[in-house]
Coordinates of C-alpha atoms and ligand atoms in Angstrom, one line a residue:
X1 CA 5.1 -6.1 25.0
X2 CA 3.8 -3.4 27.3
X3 CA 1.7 -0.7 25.7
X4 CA 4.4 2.4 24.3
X5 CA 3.5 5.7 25.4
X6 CA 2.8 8.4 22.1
X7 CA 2.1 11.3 23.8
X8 CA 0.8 11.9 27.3
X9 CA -2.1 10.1 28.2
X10 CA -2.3 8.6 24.7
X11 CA -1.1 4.7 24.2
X12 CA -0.2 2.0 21.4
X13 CA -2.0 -1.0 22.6
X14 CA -2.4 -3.1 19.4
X15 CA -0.8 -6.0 18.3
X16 CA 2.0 -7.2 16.0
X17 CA 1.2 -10.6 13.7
X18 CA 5.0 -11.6 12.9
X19 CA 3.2 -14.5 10.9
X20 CA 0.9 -13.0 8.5
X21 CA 2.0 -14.3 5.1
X22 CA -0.7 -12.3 2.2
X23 CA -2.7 -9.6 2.7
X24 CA -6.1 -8.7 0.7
X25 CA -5.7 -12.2 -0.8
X26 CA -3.0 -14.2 -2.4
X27 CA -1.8 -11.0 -4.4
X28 CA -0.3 -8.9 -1.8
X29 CA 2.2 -11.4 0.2
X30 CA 3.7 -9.7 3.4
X31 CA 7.2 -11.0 3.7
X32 CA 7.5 -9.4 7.0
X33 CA 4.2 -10.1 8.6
X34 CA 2.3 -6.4 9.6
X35 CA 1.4 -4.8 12.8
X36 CA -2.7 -3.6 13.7
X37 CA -2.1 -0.3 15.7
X38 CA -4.8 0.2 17.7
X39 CA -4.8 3.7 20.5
X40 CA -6.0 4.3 24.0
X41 CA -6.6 7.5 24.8
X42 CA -6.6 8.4 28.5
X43 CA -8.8 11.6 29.3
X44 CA -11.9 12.5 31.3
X45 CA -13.4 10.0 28.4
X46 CA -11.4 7.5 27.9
X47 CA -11.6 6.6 24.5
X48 CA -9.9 3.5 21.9
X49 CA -9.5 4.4 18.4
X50 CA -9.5 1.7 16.1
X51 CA -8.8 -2.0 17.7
X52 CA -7.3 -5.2 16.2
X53 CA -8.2 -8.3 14.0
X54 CA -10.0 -10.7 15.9
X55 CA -7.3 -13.3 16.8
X56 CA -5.4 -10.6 18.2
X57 CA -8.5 -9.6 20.8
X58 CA -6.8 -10.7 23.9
X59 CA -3.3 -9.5 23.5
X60 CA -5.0 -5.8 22.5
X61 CA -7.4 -5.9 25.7
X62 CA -4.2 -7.3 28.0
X63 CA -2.5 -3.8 27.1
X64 CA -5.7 -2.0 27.5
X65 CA -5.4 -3.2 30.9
X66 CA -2.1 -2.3 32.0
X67 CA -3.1 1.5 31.7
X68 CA -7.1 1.0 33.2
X69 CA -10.0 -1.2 33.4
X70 CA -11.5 -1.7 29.7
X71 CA -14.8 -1.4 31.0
X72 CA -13.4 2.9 31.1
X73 CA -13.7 3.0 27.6
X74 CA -16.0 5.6 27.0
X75 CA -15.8 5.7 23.5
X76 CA -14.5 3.8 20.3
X77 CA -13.5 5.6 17.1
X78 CA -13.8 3.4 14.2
X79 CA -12.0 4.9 11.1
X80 CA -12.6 1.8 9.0
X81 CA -14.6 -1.1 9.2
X82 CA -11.9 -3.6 7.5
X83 CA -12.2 -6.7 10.2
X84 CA -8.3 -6.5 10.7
X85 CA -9.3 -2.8 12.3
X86 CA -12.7 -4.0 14.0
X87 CA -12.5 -8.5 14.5
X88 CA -12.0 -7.3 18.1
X89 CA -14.9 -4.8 18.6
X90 CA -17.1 -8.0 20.0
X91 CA -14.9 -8.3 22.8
X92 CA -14.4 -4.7 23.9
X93 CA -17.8 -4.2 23.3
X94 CA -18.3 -7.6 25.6
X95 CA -16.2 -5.7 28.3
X96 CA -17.7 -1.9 28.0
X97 CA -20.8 -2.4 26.7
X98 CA -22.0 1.1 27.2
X99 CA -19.0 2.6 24.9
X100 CA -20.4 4.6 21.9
X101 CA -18.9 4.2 18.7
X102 CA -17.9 6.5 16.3
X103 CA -17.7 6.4 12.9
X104 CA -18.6 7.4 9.3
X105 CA -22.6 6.4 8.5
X106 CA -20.9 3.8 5.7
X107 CA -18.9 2.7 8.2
X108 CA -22.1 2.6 10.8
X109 CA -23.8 0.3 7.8
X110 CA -21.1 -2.0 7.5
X111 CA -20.8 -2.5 11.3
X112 CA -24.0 -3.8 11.9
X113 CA -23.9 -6.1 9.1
X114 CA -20.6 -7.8 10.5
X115 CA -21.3 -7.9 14.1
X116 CA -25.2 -7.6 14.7
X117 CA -24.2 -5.9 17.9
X118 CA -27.4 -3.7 19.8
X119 CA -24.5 -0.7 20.1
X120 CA -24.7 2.5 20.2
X121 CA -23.7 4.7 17.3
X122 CA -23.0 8.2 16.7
X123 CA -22.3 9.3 13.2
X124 CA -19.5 11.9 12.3
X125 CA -18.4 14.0 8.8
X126 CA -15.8 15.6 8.0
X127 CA -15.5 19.1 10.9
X128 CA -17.4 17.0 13.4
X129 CA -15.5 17.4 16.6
X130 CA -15.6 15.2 19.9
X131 CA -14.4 16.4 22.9
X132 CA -12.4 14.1 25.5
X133 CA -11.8 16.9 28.4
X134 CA -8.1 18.3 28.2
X135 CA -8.2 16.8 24.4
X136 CA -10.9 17.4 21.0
X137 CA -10.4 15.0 18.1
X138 CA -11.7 16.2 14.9
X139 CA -12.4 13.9 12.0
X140 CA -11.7 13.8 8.1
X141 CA -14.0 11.6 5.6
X142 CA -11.4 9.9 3.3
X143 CA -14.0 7.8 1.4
X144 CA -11.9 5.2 -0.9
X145 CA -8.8 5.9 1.0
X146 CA -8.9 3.2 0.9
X147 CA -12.4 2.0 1.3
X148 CA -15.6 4.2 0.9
X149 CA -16.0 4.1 4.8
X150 CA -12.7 5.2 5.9
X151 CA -11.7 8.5 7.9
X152 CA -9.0 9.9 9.3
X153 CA -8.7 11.0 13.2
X154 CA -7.2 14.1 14.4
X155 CA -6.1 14.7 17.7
X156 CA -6.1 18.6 17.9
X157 CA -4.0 19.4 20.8
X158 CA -1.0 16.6 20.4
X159 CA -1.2 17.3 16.4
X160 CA -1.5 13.8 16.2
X161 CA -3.2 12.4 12.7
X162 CA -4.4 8.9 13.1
X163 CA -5.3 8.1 9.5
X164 CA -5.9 4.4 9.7
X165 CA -4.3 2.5 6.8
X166 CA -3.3 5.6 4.8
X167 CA 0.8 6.4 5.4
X168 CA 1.0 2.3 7.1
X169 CA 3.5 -0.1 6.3
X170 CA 3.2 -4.0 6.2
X171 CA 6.2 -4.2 8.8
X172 CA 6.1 -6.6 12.1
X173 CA 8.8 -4.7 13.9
X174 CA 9.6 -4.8 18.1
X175 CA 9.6 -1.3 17.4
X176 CA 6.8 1.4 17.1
X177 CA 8.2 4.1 15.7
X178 CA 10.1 5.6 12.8
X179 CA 13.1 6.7 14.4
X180 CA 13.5 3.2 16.0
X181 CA 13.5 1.2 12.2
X182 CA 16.0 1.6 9.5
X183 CA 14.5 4.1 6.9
X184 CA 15.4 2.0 3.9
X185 CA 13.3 -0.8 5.6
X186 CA 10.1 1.2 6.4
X187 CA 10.1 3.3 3.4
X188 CA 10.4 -0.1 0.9
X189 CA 7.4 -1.4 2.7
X190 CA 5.9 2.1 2.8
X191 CA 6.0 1.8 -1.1
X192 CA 5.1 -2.0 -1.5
X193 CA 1.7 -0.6 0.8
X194 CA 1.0 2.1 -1.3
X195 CA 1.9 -0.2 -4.6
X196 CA -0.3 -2.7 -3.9
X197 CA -3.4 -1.0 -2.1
X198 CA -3.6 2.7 -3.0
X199 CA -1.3 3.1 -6.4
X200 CA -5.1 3.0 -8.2
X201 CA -6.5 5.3 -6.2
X202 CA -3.7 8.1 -7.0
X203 CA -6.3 10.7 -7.7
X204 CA -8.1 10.7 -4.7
X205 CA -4.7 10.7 -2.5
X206 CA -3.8 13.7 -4.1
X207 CA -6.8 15.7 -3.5
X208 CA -6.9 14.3 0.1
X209 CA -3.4 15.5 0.5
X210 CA -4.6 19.0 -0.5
X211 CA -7.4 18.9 1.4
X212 CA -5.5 18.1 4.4
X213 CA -2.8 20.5 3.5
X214 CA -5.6 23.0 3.0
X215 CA -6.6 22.9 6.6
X216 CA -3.5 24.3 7.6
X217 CA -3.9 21.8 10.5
X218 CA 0.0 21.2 12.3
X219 CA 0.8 17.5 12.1
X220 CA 3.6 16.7 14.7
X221 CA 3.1 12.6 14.3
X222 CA 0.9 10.3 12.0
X223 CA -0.1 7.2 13.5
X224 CA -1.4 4.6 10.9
X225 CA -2.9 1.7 11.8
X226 CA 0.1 -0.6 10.2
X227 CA 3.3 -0.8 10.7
X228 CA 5.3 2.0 12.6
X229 CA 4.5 5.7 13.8
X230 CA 5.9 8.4 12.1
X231 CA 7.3 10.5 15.1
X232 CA 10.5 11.6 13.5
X233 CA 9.9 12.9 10.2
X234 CA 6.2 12.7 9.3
X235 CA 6.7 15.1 6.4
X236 CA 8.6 12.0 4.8
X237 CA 5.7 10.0 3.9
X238 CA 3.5 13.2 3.2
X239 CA 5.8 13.7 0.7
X240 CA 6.4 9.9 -0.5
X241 CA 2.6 9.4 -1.2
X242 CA 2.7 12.9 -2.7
X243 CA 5.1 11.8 -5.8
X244 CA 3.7 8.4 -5.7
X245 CA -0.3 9.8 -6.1
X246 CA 1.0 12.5 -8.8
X247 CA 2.6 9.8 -11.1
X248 CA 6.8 11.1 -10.3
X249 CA 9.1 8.4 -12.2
X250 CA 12.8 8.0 -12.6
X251 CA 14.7 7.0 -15.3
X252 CA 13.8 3.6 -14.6
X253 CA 12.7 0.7 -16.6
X254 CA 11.1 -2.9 -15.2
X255 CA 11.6 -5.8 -17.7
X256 CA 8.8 -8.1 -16.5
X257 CA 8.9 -11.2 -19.1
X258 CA 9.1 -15.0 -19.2
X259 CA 10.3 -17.8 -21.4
X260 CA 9.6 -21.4 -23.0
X261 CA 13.0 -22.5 -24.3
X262 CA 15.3 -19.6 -23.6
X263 CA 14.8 -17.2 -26.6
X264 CA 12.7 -14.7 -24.9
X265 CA 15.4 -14.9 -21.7
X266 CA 18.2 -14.1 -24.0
X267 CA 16.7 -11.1 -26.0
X268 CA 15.4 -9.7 -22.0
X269 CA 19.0 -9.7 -21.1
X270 CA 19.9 -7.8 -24.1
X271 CA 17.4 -5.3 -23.7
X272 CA 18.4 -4.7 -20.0
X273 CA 22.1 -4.4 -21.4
X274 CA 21.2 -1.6 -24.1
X275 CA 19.1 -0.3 -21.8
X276 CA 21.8 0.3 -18.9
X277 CA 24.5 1.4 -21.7
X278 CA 22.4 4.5 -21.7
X279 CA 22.6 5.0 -17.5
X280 CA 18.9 3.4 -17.2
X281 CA 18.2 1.9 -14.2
X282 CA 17.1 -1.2 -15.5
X283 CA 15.8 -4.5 -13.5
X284 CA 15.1 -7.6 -14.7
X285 CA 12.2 -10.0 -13.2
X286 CA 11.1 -13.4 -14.7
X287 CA 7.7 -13.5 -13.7
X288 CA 7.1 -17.3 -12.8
X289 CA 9.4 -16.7 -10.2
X290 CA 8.5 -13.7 -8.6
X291 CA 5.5 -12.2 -6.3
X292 CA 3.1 -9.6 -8.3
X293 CA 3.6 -7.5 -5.5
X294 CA 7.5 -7.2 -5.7
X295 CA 6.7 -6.3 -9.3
X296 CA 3.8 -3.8 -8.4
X297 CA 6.7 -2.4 -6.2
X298 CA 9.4 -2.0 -8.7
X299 CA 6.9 -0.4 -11.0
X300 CA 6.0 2.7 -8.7
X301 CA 8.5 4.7 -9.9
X302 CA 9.4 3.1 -12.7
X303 CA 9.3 5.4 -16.1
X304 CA 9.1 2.2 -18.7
X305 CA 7.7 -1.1 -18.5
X306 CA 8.8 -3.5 -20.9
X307 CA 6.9 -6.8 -21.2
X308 CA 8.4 -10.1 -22.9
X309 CA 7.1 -13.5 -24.0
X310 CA 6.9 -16.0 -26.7
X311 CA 4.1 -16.4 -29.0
X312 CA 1.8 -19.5 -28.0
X313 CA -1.1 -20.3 -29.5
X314 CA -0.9 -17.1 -31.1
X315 CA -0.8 -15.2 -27.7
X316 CA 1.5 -14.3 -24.8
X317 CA 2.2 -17.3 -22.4
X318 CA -0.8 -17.0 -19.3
X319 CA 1.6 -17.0 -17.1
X320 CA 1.6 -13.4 -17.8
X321 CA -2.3 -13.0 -18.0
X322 CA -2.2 -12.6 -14.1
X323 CA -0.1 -9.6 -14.2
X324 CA -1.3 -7.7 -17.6
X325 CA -5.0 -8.1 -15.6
X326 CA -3.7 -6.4 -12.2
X327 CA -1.9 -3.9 -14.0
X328 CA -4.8 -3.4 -16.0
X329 CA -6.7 -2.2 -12.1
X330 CA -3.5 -0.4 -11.3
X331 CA -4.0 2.2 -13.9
X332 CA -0.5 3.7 -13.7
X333 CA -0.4 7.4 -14.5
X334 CA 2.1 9.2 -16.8
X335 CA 4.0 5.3 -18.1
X336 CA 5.5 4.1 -20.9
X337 CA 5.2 0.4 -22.3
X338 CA 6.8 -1.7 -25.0
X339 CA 6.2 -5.6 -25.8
X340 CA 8.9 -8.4 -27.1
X341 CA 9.6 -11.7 -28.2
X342 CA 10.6 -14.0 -30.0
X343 CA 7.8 -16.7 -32.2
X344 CA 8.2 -19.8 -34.5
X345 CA 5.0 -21.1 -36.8
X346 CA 3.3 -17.5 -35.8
X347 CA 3.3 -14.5 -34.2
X348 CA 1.2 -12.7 -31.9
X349 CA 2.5 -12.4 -28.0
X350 CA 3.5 -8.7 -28.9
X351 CA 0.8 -7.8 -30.3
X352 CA -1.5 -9.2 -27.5
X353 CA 0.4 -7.7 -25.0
X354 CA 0.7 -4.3 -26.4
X355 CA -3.3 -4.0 -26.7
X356 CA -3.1 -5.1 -23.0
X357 CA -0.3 -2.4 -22.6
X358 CA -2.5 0.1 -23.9
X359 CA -5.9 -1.1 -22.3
X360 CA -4.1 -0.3 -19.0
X361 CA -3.1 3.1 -19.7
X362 CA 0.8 3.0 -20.4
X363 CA 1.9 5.1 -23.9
X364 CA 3.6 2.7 -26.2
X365 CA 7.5 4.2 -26.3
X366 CA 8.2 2.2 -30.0
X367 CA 7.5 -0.8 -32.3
X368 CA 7.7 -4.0 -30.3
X369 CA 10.1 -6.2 -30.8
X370 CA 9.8 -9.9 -32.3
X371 CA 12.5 -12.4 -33.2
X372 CA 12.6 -16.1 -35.1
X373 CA 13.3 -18.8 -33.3
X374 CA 16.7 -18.7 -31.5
X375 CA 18.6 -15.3 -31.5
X376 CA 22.1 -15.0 -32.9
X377 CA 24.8 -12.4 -32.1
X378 CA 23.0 -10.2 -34.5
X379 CA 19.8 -10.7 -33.2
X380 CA 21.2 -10.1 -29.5
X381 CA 22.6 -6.9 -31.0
X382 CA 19.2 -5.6 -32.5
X383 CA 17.6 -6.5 -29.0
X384 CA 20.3 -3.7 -27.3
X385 CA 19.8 -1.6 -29.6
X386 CA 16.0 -1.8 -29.0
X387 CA 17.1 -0.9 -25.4
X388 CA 18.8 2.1 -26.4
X389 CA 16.2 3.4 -28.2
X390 CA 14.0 2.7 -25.0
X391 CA 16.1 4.2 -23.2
X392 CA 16.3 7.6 -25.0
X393 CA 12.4 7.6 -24.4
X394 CA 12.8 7.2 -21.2
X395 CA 15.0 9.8 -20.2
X396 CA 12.5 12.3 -22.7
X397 CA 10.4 14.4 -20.2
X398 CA 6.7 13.0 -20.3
Ligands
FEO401 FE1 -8.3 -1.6 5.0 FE2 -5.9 -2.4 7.3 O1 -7.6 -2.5 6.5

């Protein structure tokens, strides 16, 4: 692919890795690989911001070349030191050694201790400006968004915000830009990203928003370092992270349960029926069968999670342990939860999973739920009722 123009003078030349299966370990699996968006910017200093992970060194530096000699790189921006933004650094480094990084001093830190390289540094904050000739980037500390290091890059006269992995997608697309994808497509991804990697830090997006908002700075494009470029509507995902980072729900409830011998199954079906009789938009997921991450998704806007298992040795079944401990680092904001099941010599699942429930923030909406053994028509019956209720709590302004 050649590189794709932005603005004037300023390039995509990164890569896209249609193969990348998980992301930040097994948790976060990318169903449709990601992109790492790295930009040239041509000037009377010619300067890269951000490259690509390692593997993806040559193809980046092939694209580099297309528009000038690498060795022209003046200088580097670094927004974050993540390796999938900086495994190529070596080899641009290799090919202009005389290009002066910049970056935030944690960033700096972390450099060195990843790639030992005798480079030149200069440290920026938050108002320091760099000029380019025709162009001046200014830059924004984001520290934890998502990493203590990161920063955002602005480029004054294009109003072009290059914000690294803030506003990105996991998305492997032949296309770069917004306008280019289907807006169902970018935006599920757009959520699954901010599910996965930034739903915990809600509290800092929020205030970074502001922050940026503050500035009264024009923002015509935001170029992330994932997935495609918002050049149509960048307002969109302003205002997507926005209800996301302030804790927004629908009347929607997540039924995330699993089952020995069927009981549990059977009552979870019942639930999502009483809960739908009262127009709540309920989904069901068996958990040994899906990825935490779809989950993670679901629950982002979700009002009510509702958790099932059977009692075994007087717990919930571990299966679920992996799930109740992420959500647990999640810390969703403004949620409800409820717990069911059914037991036989003993309970206990419910209770286990509603201290769990509670450990992770979410406001228990009721009494769980237990039943003996195998449920019959009246048992069903008490389960959609137990939706109903649910769903009545949902639907109450939290
Ligand atoms: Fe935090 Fe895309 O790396």
């Amino acid at each position: 692919m050649e590189p794709v123009l932005l603005k004037e003078g300023i390039y995509w030349v990164g890569a896209i890795d249609w193969d990348m299966q998980y992301f930040h370990g097994p948790v976060y699996k990318t169903h449709r690989g990601t992109t790492y968006n790295s930009y040239l910017i041509v000037d009377e200093k010619v300067t890269l911001v951000d490259a690509v992970y390692a593997p993806f060194a040559g193809e980046m530096v092939e694209r580099i070349r297309k528009i000038i000699d690498p060795a022209r790189i003046d200088y580097i921006v670094v927004n974050h030191l993540e390796t999938d933004h900086t495994g190529a650094l070596p080899e641009v480094m290799k090919l202009a050694p005389k290009a002066k990084i910049f970056c935030t001093a944690r960033c700096k830190a972390g450099l060195e201790k990843h790639y030992y390289g005798n480079w030149d540094y200069e440290v920026v904050k938050t108002g320091s400006e760099l000029a380019l000739g025709r162009r001046t980037l200014s830059f924004i500390e984001a520290p934890m968004l998502h990493w203590p290091d990161s920063m955002f890059t602005y480029v004054q006269e294009d109003a072009l915000l290059m914000p690294n992995d803030a506003f990105g997608q996991h998305l492997a697309s032949a296309f770069r830009f917004d306008d280019e994808v289907e807006t169902d497509l970018i935006m599920e991804e757009a959520s699954r990203y901010y599910a996965n990697i930034l739903y915990p830090l809600s509290k800092l997006v929020l205030k970074k928003l502001d922050e940026v908002a503050g500035l009264g700075i024009p923002i015509s494009m935001i170029a992330p370092s994932h997935g495609v470029i918002w050049r149509k509507n960048p307002g969109r995902i302003i205002e997507a992270y926005r209800r996301w980072a302030s804790g927004e729900w629908l009347p929607r409830a997540v039924v995330v349960y699993d089952t020995m011998w069927g009981s549990t199954a059977a009552m979870a079906r019942s639930i999502i029926e009483g809960l739908a009789a009262e127009k709540v938009d309920a989904r069901l997921v068996k958990i040994s069968i899906r990825d935490l991450n779809h989950i993670f998704t679901e629950l982002l806007e979700a009002r009510l999670l509702v958790v099932g298992s059977p009692t075994v040795n007087r717990s919930h079944l571990s299966v679920l342990s992996p799930f109740l401990d992420e959500l647990t680092g999640l810390k969703p904001v403004n949620r409800l939860g409820a717990a069911f099941g059914s037991y036989g010599w003993s309970r206990g699942a419910v209770k286990a999973m509603e201290g769990k429930l509670e450990a992770a923030g979410l406001t228990l909406a009721g009494e769980g739920l237990e039943l003996l053994w195998v449920p019959d028509e009246a048992g069903l019956e008490s389960c959609r009722e137990w939706g109903r209720v649910l769903a009545r709590k949902v639907k109450e302004q939290g």
